[in-house]
Short mmCIF file of C-alpha atoms in Angstrom, two decimals:
data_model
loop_
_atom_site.label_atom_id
_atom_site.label_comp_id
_atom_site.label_asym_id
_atom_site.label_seq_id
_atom_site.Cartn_x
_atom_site.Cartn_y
_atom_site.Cartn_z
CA UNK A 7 0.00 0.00 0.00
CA UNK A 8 1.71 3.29 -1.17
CA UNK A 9 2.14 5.40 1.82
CA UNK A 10 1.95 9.01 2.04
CA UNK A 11 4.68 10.91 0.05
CA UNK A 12 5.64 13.72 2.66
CA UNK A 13 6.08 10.70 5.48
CA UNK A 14 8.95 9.56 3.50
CA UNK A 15 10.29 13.08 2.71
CA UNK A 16 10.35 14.02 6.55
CA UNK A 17 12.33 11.21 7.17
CA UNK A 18 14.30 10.60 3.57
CA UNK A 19 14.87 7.06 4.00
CA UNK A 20 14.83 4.87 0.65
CA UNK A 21 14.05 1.48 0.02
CA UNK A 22 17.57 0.28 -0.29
CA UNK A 23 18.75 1.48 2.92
CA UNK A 24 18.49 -0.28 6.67
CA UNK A 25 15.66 1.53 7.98
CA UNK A 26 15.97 1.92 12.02
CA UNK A 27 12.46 0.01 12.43
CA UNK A 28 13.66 -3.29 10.33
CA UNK A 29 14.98 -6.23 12.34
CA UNK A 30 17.96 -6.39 10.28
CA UNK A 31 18.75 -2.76 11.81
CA UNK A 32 18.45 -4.49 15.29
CA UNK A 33 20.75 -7.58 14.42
CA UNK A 34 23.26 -4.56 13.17
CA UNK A 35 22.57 -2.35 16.19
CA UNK A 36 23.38 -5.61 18.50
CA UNK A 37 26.94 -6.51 16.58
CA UNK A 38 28.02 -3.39 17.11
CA UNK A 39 27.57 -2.97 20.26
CA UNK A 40 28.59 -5.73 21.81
CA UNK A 41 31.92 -5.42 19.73
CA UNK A 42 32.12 -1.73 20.39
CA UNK A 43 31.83 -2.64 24.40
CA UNK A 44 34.10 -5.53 24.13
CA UNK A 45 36.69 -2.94 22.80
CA UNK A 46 35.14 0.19 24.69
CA UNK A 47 39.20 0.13 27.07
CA UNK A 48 41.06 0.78 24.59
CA UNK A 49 39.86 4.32 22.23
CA UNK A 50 41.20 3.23 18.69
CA UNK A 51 39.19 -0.21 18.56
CA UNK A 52 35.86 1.05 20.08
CA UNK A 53 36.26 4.28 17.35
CA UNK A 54 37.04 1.71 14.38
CA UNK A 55 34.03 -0.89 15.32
CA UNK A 56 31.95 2.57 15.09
CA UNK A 57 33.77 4.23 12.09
CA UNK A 58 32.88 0.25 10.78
CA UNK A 59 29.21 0.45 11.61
CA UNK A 60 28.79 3.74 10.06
CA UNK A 61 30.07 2.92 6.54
CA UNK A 62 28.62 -0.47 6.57
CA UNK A 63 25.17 1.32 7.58
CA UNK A 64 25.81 3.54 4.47
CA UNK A 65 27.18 0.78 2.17
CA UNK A 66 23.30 -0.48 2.40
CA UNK A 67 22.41 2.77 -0.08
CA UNK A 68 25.75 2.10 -1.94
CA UNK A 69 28.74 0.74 -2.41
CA UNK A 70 29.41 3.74 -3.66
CA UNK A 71 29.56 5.71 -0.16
CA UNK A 72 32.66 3.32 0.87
CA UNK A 73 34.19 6.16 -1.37
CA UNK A 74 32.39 9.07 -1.24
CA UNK A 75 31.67 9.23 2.57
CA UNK A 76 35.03 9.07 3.77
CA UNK A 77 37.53 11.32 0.82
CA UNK A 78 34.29 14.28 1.80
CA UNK A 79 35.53 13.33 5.58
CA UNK A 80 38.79 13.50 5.32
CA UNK A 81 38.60 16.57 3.16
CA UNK A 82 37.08 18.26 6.12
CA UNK A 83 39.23 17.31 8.60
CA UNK A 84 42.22 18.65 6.75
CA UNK A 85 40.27 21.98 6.43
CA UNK A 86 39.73 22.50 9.88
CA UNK A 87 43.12 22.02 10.79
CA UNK A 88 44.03 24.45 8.09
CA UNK A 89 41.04 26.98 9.69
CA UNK A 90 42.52 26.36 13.48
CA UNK A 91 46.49 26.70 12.29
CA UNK A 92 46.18 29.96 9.45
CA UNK A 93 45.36 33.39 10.72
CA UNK A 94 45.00 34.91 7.46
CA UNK A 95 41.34 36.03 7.29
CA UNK A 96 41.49 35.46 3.09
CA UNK A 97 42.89 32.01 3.40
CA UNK A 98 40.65 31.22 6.40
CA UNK A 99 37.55 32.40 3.92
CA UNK A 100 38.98 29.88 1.23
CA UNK A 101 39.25 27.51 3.44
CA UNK A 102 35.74 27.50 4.71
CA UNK A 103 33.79 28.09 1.52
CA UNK A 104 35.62 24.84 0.31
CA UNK A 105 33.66 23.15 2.83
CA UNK A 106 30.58 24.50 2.17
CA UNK A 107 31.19 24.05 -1.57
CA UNK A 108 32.00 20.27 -0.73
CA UNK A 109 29.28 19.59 1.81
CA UNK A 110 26.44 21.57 -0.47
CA UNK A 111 27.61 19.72 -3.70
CA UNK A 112 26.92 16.70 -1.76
CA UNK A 113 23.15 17.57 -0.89
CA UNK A 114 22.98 18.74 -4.48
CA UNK A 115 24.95 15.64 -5.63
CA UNK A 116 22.39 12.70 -3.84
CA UNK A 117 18.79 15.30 -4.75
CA UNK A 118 18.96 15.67 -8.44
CA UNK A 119 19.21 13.08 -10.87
CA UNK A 120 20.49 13.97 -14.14
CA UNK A 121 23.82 13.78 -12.75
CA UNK A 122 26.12 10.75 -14.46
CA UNK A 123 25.35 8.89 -11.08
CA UNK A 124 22.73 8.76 -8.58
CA UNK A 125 23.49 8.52 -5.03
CA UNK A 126 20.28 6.38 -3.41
CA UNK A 127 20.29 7.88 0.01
CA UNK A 128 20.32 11.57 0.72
CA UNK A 129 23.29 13.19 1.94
CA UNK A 130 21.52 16.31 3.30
CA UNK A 131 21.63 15.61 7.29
CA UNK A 132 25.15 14.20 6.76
CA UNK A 133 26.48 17.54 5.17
CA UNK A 134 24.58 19.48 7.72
CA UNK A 135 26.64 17.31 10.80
CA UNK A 136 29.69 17.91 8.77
CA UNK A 137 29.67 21.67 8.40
CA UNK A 138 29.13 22.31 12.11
CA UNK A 139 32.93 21.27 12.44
CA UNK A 140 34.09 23.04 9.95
CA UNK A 141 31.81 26.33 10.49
CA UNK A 142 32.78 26.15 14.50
CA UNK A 143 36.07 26.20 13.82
CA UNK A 144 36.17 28.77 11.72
CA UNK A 145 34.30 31.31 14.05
CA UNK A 146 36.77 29.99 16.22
CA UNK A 147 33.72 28.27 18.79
CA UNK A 148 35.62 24.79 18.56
CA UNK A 149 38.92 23.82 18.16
CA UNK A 150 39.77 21.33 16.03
CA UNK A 151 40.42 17.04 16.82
CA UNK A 152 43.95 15.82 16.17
CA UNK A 153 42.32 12.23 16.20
CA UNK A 154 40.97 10.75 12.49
CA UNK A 155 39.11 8.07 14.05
CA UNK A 156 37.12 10.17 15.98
CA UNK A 157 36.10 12.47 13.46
CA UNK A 158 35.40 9.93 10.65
CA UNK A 159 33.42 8.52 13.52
CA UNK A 160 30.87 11.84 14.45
CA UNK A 161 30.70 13.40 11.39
CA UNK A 162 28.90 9.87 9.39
CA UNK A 163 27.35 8.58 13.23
CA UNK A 164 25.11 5.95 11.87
CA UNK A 165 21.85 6.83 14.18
CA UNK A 166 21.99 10.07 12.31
CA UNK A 167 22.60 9.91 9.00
CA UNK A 168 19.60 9.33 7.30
CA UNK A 169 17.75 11.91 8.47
CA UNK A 170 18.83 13.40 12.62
CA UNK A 171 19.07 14.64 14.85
CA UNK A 172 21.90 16.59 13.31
CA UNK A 173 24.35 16.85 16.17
CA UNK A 174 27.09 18.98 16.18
CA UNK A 175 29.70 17.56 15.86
CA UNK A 176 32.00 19.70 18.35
CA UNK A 177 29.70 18.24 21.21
CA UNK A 178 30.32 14.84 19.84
CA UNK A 179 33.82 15.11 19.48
CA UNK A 180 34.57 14.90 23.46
CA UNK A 181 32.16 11.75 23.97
CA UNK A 182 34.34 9.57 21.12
CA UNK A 183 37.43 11.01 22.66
CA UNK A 184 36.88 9.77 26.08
CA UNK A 185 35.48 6.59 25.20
CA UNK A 186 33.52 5.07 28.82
CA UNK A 187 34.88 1.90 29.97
CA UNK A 188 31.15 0.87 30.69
CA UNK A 189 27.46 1.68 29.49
CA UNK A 190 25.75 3.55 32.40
CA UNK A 191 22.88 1.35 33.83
CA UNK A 192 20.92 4.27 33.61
CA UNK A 193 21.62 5.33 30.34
CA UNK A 194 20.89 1.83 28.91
CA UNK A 195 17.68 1.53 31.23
CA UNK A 196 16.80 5.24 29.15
CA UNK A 197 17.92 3.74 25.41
CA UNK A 198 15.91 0.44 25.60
CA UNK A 199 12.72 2.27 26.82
CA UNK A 200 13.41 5.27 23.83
CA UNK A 201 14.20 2.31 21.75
CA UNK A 202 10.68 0.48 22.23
CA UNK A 203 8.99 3.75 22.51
CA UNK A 204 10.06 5.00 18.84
CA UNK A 205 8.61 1.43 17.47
CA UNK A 206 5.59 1.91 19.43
CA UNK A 207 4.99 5.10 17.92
CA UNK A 208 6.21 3.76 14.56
CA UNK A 209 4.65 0.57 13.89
CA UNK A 210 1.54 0.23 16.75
CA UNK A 211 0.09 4.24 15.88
CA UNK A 212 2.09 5.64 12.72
CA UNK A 213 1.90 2.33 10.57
CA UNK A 214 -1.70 1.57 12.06
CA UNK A 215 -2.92 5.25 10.71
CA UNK A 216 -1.40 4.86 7.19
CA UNK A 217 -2.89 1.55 6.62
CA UNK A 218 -6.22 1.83 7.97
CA UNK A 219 -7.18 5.87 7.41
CA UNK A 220 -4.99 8.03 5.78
CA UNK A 221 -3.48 6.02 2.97
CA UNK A 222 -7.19 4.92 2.02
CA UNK A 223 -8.91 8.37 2.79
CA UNK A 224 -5.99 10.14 0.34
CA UNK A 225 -6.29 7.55 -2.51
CA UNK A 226 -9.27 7.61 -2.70
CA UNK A 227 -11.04 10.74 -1.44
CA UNK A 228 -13.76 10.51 -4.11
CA UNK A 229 -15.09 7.67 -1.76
CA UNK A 230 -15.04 9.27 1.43
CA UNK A 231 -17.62 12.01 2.80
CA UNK A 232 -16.06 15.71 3.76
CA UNK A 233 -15.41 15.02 7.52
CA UNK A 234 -13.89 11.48 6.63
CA UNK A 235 -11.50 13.34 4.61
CA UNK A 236 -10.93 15.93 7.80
CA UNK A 237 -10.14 13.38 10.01
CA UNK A 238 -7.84 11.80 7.72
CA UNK A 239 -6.22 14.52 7.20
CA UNK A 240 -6.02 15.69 11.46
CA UNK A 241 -4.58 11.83 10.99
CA UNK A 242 -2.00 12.02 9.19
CA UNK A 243 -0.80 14.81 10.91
CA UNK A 244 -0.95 12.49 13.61
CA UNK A 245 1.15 9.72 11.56
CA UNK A 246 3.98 12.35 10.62
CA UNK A 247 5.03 13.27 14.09
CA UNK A 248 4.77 9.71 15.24
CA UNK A 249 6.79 8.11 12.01
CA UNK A 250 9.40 11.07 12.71
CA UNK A 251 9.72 10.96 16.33
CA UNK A 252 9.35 7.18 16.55
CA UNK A 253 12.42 7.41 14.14
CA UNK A 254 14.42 10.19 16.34
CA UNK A 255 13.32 8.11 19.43
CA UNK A 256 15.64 4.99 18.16
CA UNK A 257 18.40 7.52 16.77
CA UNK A 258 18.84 8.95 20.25
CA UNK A 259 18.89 5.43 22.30
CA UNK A 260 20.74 3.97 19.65
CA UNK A 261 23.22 6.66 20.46
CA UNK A 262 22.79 6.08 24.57
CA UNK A 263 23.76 1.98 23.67
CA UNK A 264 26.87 3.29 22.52
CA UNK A 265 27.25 6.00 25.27
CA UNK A 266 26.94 9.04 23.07
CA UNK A 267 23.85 11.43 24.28
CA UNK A 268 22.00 12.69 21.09
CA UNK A 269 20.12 16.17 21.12
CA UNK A 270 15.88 15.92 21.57
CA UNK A 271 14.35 16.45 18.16
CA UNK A 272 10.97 17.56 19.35
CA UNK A 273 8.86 19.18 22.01
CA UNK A 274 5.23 17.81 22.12
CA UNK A 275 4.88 20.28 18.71
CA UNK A 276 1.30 20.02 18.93
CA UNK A 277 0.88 21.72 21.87
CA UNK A 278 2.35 24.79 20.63
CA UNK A 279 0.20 27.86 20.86
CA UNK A 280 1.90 29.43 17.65
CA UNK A 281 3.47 28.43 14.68
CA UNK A 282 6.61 30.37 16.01
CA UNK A 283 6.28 28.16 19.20
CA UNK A 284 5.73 24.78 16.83
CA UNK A 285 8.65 25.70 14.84
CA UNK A 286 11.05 25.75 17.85
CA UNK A 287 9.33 22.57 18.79
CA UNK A 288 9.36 20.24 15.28
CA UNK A 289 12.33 18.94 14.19
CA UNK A 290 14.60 21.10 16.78
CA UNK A 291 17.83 20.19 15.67
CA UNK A 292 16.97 21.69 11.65
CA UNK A 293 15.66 24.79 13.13
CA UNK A 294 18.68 25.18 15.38
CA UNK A 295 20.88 24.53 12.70
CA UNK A 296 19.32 26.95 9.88
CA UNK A 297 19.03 30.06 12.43
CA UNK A 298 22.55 29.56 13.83
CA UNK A 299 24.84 28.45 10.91
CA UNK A 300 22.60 29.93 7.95
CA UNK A 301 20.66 32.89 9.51
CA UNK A 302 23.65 34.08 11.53
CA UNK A 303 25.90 33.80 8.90
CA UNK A 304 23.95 36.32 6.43
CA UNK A 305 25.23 40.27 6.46
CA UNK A 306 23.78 43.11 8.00
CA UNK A 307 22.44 41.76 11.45
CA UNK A 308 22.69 45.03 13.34
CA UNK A 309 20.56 47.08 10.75
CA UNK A 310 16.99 47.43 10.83
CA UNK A 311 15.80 45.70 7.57
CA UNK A 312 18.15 43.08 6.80
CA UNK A 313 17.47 40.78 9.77
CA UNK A 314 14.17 40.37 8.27
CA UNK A 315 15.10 39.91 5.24
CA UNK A 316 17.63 37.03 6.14
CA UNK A 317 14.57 35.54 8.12
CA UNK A 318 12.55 35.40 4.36
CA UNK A 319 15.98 34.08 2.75
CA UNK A 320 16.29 31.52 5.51
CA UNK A 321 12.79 29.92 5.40
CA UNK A 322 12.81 29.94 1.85
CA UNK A 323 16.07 27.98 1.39
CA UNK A 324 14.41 25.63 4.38
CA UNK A 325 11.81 25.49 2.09
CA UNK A 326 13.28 24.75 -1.23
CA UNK A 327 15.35 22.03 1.07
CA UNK A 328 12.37 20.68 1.63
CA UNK A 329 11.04 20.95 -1.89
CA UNK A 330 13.63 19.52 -3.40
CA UNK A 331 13.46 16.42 -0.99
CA UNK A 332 9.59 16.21 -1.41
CA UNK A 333 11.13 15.60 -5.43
CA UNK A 334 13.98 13.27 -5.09
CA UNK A 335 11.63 11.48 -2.62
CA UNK A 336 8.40 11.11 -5.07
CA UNK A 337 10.88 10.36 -8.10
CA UNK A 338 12.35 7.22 -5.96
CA UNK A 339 8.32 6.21 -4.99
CA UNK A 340 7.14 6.60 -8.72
CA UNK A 341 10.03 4.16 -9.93
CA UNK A 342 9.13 1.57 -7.25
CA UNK A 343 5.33 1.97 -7.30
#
């Protein structure tokens, strides 16, 4: 039964990926950590069992990532020791653009298609992660990691690649560095109830909605009366926030397992009592990230006018984000439909 288009474009997972709600995700999920604890004394092995898991996770999509992924990783580790050592504002400048020119040819790389190739999974929430080390260092609010491992590690984290919470990656950074010789019995207590709560929300109220309302109602609405078509549609608002937070739910105690804490996505959204107030509550992380590394980074801040005007140029670049993945996203459903 074809499911709602904008379900998949919140969360941007294709077909050929390991979705977090599959059991082969689980089986994955349980190799690596019990691999990643075994090694969790010594830092280098417990990095390259998670550096491991994160490619494999990708190589799903792709063999193609087992390329891509970790040249655009290494490329921006090299430029943010350039950005920390140089004090030459023009080179700094260079330096940083080249990372935004990497990390936005990658989103534009994996959205459109008439490129030679066609990358199946969507690098957008990757780039994001990746540019807060690069951008931080440049406004000099990190400092740079001297350790690979580490960085190949945050910047690709497998919880959060497909689609959040984008975490940046200087608050990442210290976690992998100081790997814990132990998981906290609290923090594992926390990531198997998050765990069972995102497939709850995913499979026992998302899943139930789409199969037995919305899908049918949105089909079909010649067949359905006017309120049958409201409530579908109150429904599948319902179904969106549950599909997205069931998925951010498993991101986040997928991340606890490994004893990395995760930011919160949401913020009961739909008790906001604005849509200013449901905008800092949806999808937290992507609102955090466009007003402090997009809006804050546009000119003219301490005028009158221009703040407003990089609001309009900020939400319509969110927009066109999500435009563009509401495309990629109903090409891939129209070819397997």
């Amino acid at each position: 039964m074809r499911p709602p288009l904008a379900a998949l474009v919140e969360l941007g997972v294709p077909a050929a990926s390991m979705s977090l709600f599959s059991s082969a995700y689980f089986v994955f999920l349980a190799t690596i950590f019990l691999f990643y604890w075994a090694g969790s004394r010594w830092r280098t092995p417990a990095l390259a069992v998670l550096v491991f898991g994160n490619y494999f996770f990708l190589a799903r999509g792709d063999l193609v990532y087992l390329a891509l992924i970790p040249a655009a990783s290494l490329t921006d580790y090299l430029l943010g020791a350039g950005l920390h050592r140089w004090k030459n504002a023009g080179l700094r400048r260079l330096l940083v653009l080249s990372s935004v020119a990497l990390n936005v040819g990658l989103i534009v790389a994996s959205k459109w298609a008439g490129l030679p190739w066609i990358l199946p999974i969507s690098l957008s929430f990757y780039a994001f992660q990746s540019l807060t080390y690069t951008l931080d260092i440049y406004r000099r609010d990190a400092k740079p990691t001297s350790s690979l491992l580490a960085h190949l590690t945050a910047v690709s984290l497998f919880p959060t690649v497909l689609a959040g919470p984008i975490t940046r990656v200087s608050s990442l950074l210290p976690q992998l560095e100081k790997a814990p010789k132990r998981l906290d019995p609290v923090d594992g207590g926390r990531a198997l109830f998050l765990i069972g709560l995102g497939l709850v929300k995913k499979l026992l109220i998302a899943d139930y909605l789409a199969e037995n309302l919305v899908t049918r109602v949105f089909d079909f609405p010649n067949l359905y009366t006017g309120f049958e078509a409201l409530v579908a549609v109150y429904c599948y608002a319902l179904q969106l926030y549950y599909d997205f937070s069931g998925y951010t739910d498993i991101a986040i105690g997928t991340g606890l397992l490994l004893g990395l804490k995760l930011p919160a996505n949401f913020n009961a959204p739909y008790s906001a009592v604005n849509i200013a107030d449901f905008w800092r509550r949806w999808h937290i992380t992507l609102s955090n990230w466009l007003r402090d590394y997009l809006y804050f980074s546009l000119p003219g801040q301490r005028t009158r006018v221009w703040p407003y005007v990089n609001l309009v140029v900020t939400m319509a670049l969110g927009g066109l984000w999500h435009r563009s993945e509401e495309r990629r996203v109903g090409k891939e459903c129209r070819s397997r439909w």
